[in-house]
mmCIF file of C-alpha atoms in Angstrom:
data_model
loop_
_atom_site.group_PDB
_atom_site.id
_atom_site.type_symbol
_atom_site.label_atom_id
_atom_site.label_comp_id
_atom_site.label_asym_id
_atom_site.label_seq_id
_atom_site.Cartn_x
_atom_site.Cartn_y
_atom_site.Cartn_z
ATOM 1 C CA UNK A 1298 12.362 -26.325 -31.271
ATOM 2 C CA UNK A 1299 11.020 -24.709 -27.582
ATOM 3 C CA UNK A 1300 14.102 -25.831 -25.579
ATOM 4 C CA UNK A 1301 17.016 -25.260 -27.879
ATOM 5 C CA UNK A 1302 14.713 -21.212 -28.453
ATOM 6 C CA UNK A 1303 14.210 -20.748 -25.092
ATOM 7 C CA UNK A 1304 18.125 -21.349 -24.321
ATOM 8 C CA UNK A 1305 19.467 -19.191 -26.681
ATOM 9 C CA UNK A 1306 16.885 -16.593 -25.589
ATOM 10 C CA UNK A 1307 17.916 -16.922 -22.496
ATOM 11 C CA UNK A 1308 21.345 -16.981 -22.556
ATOM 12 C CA UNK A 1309 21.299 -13.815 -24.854
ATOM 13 C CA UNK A 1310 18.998 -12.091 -22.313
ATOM 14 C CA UNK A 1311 21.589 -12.964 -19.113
ATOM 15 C CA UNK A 1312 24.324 -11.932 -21.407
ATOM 16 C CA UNK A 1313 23.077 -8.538 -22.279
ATOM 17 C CA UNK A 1314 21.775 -8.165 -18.578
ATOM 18 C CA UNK A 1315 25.606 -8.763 -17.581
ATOM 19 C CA UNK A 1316 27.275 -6.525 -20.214
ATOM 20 C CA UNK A 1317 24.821 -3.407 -20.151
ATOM 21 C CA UNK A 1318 25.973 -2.618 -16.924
ATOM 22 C CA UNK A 1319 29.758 -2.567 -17.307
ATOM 23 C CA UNK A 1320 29.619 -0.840 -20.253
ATOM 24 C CA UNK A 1321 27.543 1.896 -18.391
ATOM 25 C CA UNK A 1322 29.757 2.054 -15.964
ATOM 26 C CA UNK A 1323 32.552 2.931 -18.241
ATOM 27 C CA UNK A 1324 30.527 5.180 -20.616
ATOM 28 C CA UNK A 1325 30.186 7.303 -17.265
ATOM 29 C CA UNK A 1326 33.191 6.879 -16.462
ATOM 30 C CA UNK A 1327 34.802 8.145 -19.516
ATOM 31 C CA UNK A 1328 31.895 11.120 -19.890
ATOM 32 C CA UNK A 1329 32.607 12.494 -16.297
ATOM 33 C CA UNK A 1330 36.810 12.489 -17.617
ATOM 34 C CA UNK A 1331 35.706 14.782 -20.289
ATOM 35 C CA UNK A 1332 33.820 16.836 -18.281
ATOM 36 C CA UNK A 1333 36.953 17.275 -15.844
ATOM 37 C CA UNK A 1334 39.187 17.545 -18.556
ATOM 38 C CA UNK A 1335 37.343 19.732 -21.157
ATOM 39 C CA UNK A 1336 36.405 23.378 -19.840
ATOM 40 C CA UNK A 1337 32.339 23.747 -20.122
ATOM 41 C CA UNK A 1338 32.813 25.828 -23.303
ATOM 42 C CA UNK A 1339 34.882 23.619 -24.524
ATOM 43 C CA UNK A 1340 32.978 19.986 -23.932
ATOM 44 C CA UNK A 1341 30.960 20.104 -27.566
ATOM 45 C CA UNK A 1342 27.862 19.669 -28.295
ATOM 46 C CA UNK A 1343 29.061 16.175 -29.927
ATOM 47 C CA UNK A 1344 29.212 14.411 -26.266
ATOM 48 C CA UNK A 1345 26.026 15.905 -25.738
ATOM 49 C CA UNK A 1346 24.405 14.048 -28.458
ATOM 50 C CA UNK A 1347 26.745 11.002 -28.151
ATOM 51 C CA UNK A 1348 25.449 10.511 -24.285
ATOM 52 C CA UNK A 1349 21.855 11.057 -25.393
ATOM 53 C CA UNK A 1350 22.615 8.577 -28.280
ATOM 54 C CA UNK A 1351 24.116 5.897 -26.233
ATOM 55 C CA UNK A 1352 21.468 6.102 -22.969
ATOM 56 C CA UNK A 1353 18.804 5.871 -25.730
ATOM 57 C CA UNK A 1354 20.860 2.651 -27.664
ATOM 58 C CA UNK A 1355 20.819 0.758 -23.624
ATOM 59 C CA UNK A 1356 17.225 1.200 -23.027
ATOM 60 C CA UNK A 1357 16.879 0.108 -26.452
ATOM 61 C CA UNK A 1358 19.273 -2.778 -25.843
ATOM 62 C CA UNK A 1359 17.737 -3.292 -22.321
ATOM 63 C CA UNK A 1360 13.841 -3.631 -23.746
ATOM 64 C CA UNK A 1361 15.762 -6.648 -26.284
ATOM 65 C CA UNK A 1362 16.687 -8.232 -23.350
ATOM 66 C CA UNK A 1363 13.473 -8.573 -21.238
ATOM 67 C CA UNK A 1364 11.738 -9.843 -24.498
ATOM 68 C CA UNK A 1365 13.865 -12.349 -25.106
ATOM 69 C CA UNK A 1366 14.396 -13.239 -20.967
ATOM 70 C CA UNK A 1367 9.956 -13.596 -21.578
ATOM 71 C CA UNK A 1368 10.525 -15.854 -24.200
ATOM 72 C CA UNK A 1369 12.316 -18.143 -22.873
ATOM 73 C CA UNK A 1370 10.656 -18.343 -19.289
ATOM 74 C CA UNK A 1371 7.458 -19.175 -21.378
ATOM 75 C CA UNK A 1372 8.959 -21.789 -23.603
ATOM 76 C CA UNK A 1373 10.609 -23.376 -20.670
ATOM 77 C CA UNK A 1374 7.365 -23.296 -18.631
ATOM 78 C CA UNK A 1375 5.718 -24.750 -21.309
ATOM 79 C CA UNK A 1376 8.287 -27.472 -22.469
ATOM 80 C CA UNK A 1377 8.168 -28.385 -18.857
ATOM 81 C CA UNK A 1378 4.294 -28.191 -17.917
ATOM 82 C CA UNK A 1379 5.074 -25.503 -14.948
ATOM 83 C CA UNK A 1380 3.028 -22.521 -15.899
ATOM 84 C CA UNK A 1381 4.487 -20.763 -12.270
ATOM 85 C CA UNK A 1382 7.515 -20.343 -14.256
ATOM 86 C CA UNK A 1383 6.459 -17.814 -16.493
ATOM 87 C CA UNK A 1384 3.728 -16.578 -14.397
ATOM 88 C CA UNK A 1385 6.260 -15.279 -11.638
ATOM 89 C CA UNK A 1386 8.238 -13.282 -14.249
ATOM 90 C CA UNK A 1387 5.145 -11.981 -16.293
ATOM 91 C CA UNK A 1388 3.887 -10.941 -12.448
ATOM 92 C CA UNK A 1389 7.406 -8.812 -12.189
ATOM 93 C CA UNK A 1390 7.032 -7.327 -15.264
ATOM 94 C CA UNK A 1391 3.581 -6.303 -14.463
ATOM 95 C CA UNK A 1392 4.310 -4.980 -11.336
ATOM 96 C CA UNK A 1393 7.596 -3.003 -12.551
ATOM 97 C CA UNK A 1394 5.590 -1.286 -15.164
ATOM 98 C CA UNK A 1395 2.615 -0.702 -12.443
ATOM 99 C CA UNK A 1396 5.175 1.122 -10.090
ATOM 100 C CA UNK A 1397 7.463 3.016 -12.348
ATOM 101 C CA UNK A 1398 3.981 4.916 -13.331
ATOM 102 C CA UNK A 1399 3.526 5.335 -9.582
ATOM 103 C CA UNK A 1400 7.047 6.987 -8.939
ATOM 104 C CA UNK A 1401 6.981 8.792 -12.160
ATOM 105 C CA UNK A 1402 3.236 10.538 -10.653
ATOM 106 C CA UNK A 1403 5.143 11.060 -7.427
ATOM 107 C CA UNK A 1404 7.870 12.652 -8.977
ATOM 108 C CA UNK A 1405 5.535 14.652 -11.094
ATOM 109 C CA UNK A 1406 3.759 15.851 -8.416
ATOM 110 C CA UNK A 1407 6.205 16.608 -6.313
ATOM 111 C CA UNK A 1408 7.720 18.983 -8.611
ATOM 112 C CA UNK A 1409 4.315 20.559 -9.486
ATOM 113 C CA UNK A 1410 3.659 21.343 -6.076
ATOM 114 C CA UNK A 1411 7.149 22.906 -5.275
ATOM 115 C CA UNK A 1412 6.945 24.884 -8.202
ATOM 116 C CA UNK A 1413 3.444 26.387 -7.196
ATOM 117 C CA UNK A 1414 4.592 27.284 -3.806
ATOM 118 C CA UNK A 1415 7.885 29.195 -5.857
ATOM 119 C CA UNK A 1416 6.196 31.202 -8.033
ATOM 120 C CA UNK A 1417 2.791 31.971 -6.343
ATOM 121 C CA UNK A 1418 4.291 32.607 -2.731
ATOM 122 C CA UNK A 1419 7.634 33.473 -3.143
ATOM 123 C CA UNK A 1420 7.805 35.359 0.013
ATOM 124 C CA UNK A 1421 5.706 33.266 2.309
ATOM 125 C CA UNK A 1422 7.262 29.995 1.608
ATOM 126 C CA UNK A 1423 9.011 28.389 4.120
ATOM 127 C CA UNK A 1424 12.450 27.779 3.252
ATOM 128 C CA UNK A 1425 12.486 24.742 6.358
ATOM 129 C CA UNK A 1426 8.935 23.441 5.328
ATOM 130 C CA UNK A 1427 10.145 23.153 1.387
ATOM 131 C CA UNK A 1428 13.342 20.953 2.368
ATOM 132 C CA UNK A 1429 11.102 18.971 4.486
ATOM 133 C CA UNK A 1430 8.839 18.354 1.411
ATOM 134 C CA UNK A 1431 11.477 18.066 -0.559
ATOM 135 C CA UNK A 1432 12.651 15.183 1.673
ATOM 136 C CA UNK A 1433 9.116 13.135 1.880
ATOM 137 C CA UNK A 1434 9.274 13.452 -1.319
ATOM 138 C CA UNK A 1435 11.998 11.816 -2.158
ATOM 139 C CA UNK A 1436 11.998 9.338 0.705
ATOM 140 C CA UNK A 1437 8.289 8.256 -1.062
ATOM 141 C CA UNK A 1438 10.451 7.551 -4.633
ATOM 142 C CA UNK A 1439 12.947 5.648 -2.986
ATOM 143 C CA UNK A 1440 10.994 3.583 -1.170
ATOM 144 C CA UNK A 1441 8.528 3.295 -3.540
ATOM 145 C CA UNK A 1442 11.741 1.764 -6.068
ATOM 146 C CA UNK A 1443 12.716 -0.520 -2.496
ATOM 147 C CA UNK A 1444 9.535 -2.353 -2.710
ATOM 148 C CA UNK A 1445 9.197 -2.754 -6.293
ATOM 149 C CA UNK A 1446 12.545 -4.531 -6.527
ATOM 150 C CA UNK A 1447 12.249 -6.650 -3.412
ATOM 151 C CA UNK A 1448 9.070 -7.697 -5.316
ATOM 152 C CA UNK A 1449 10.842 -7.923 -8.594
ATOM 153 C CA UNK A 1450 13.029 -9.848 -6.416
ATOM 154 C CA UNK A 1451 10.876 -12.551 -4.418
ATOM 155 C CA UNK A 1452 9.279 -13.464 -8.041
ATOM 156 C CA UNK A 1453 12.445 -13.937 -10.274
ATOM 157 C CA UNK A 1454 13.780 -15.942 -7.132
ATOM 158 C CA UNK A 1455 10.667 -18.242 -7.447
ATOM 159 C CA UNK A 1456 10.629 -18.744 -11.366
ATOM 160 C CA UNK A 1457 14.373 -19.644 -11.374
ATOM 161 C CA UNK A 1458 13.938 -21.914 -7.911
ATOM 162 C CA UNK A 1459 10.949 -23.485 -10.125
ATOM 163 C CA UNK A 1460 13.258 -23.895 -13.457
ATOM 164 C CA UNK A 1461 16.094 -25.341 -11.636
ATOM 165 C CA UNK A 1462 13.794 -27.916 -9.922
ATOM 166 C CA UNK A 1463 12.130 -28.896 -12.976
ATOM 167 C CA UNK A 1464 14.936 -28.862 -15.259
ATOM 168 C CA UNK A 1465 17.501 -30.304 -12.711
ATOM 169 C CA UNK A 1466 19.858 -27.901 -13.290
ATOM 170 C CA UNK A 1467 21.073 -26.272 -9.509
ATOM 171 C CA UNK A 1468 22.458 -23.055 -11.069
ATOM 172 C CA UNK A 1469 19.310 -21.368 -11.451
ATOM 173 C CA UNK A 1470 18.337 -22.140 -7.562
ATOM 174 C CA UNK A 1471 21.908 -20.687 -7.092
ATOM 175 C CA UNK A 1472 20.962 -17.579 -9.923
ATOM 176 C CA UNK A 1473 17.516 -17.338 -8.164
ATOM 177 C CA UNK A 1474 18.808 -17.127 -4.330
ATOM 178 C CA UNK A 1475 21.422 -14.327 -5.638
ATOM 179 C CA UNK A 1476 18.580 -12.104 -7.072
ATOM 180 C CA UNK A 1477 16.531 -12.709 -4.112
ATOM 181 C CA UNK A 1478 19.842 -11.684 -1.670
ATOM 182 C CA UNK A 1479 20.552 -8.865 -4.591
ATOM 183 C CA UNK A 1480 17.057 -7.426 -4.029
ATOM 184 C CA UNK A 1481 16.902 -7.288 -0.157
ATOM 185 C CA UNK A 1482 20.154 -5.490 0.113
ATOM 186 C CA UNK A 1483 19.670 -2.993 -2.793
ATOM 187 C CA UNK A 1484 19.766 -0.333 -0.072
ATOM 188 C CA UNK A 1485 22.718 -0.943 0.999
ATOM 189 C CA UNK A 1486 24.608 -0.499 -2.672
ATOM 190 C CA UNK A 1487 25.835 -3.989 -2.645
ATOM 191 C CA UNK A 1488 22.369 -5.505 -3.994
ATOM 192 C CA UNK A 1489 22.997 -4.507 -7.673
ATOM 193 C CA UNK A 1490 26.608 -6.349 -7.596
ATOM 194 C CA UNK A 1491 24.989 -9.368 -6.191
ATOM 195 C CA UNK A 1492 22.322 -9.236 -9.349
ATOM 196 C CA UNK A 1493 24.864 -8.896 -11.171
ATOM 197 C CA UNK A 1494 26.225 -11.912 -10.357
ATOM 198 C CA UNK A 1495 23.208 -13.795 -10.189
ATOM 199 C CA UNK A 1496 22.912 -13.226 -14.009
ATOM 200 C CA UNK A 1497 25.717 -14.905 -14.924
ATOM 201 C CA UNK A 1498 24.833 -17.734 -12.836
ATOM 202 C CA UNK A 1499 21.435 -17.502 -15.436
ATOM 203 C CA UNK A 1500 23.585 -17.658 -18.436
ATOM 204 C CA UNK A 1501 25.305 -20.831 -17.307
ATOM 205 C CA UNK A 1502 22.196 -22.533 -16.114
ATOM 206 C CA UNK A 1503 20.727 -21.949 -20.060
ATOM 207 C CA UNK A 1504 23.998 -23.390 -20.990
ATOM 208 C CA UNK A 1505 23.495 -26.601 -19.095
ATOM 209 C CA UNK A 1506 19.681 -27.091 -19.971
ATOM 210 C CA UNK A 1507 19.458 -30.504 -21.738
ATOM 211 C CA UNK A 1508 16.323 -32.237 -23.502
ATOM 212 C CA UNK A 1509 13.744 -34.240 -20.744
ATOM 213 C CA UNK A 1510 15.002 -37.973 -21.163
ATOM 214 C CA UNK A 1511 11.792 -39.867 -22.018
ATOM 215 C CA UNK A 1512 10.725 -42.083 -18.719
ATOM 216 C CA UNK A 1513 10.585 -45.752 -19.334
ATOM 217 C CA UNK A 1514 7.786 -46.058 -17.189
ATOM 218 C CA UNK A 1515 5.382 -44.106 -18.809
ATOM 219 C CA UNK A 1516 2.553 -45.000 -20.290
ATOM 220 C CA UNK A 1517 3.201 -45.235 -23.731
ATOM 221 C CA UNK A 1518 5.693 -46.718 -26.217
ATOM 222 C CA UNK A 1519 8.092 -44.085 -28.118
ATOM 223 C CA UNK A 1520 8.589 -46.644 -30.712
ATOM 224 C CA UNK A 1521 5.085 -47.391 -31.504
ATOM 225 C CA UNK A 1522 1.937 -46.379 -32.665
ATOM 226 C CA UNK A 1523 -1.535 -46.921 -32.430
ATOM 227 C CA UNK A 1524 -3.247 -48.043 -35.951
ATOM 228 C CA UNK A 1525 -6.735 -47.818 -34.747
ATOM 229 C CA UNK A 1526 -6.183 -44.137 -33.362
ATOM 230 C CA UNK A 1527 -4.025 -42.585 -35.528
ATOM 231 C CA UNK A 1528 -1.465 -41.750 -33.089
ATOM 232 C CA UNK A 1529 1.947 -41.804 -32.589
ATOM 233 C CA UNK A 1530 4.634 -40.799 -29.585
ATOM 234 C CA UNK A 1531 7.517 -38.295 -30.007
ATOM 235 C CA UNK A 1532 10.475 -40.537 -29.105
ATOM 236 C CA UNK A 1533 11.836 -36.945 -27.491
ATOM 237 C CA UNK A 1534 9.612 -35.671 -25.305
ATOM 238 C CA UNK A 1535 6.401 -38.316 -25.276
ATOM 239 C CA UNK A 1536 3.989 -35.992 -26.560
ATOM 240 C CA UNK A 1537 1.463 -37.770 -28.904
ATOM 241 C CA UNK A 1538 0.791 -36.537 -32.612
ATOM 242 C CA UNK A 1539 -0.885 -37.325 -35.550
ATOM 243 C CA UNK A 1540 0.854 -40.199 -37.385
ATOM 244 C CA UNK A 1541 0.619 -38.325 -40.889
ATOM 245 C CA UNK A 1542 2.558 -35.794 -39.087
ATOM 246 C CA UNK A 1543 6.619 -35.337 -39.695
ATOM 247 C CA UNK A 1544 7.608 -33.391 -36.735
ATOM 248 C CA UNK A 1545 6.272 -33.450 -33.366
ATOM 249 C CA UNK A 1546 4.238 -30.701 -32.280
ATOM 250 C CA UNK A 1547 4.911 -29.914 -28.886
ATOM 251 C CA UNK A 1548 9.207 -29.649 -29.212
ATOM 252 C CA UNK A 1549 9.489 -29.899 -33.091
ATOM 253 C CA UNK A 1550 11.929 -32.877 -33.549
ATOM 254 C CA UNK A 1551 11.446 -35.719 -36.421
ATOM 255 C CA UNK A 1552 8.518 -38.325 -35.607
ATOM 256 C CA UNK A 1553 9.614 -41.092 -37.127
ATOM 257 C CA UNK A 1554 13.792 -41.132 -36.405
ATOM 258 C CA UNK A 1555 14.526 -44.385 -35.286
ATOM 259 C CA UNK A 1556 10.939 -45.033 -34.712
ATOM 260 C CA UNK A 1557 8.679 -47.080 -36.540
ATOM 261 C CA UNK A 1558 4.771 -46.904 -37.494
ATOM 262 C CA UNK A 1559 2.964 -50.610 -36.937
#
């Protein structure tokens, strides 16, 4: 069924995107006490591999999470007929992958060109004009990230405003207007708390995502069917099927529960 999918999706996704972090946080944590504590002879090669082990296991765990946070923003904008609601995240995701090639090419060439100047000039180069290129260059990668996460930003604001006004549901406005705050003030270190925080507010909202009631004004009976057309309408979500069918295509429930076929 899309909407009982796309919440669990979801809620897995917003869980994972509120757990990576912490445990980071203490994985670094608890590296940097070995470091201190350990002499550099003495810190094995077993933390080495353990830290390469464990960053590779969160990207891992982090890739999960986007798949499954795609997921569900398509089944939802497709259970409720609002294509902007996937569209805004697939844009993101689009756009992250677009500028992490860009910053990885500035970083690339960065280092290419200050490693020419080393080893071809040794003696000519400018010790002032390297830290100044240095500096561009890193100024370019940060504010290259800036603007790719203020983007990142603007669209996840606009796919959760979107869900919470379709679905009813005010805690993804709430999750939505965190991200977007989160974004903006990324500079100033207290963005990533504030995204943080805004996925949590995501988990809850897939928590509290309930099926569309079916409107008794519409145009159609839920407990009827056509006999000259061959047609009946899910009692669930309204959607007409075929009456030899059993479960309704569109959200995947039984047809014919407390419905009958004239």
């Amino acid at each position: 069924m899309s909407l009982e999918s796309a919440k669990k999706y979801g809620f897995i996704a917003s869980i994972i995107n509120v757990i990576t972090p912490v445990m980071a946080i203490l994985f670094v944590v608890g590296l940097t006490y070995q470091i201190l504590v350990y002499p550099v002879g003495e810190f094995s090669s077993f933390w080495s591999g353990f830290s390469t082990g464990v960053s590779i296991a969160m990207g891992a765990v982090g890739v999960i999470a986007l798949i499954l946070f795609l997921l569900a923003m398509h089944r939802l904008s497709n259970y409720y007929k609002e294509p902007s609601i996937f569209k805004n995240v697939l844009y993101s995701f689009l756009i992250t992958i677009v500028g992490s090639i860009i910053i990885i090419i500035i970083t690339l060439g960065s280092i290419t060109t200050l490693t020419n100047n080393i080893l071809l000039a040794p003696n000519s180069t400018d010790p002032l004009a390297m830290a100044l290129q240095l500096m561009i260059s890193i100024a370019a990668i940060i504010g290259a990230a800036l603007i790719i996460g203020i983007i990142e930003a603007v669209l996840y604001w606009r796919a959760f405003t979107k869900l919470g006004e379709k679905s009813g549901v005010e805690t993804f406005k709430t999750a939505g207007l965190l991200y977007l705050i989160g974004g903006v003030l990324q500079i100033v270190g207290v963005g990533a708390i504030l995204v943080w925080i805004a996925w949590i507010f995501a988990a809850r909202g897939y928590k509290q995502l309930q099926p569309q009631p079916v409107s008794s004004t519409s145009n159609y009976s839920p407990t009827t069917t056509s006999s000259n057309s061959g047609k009946i309408y899910c009692s669930y979500c309204g959607i007409e099927n075929d009456t030899n069918g059993i479960y309704c295509k569109h959200c995947g429930k039984p047809l014919y529960t407390n419905q009958s076929s004239v």
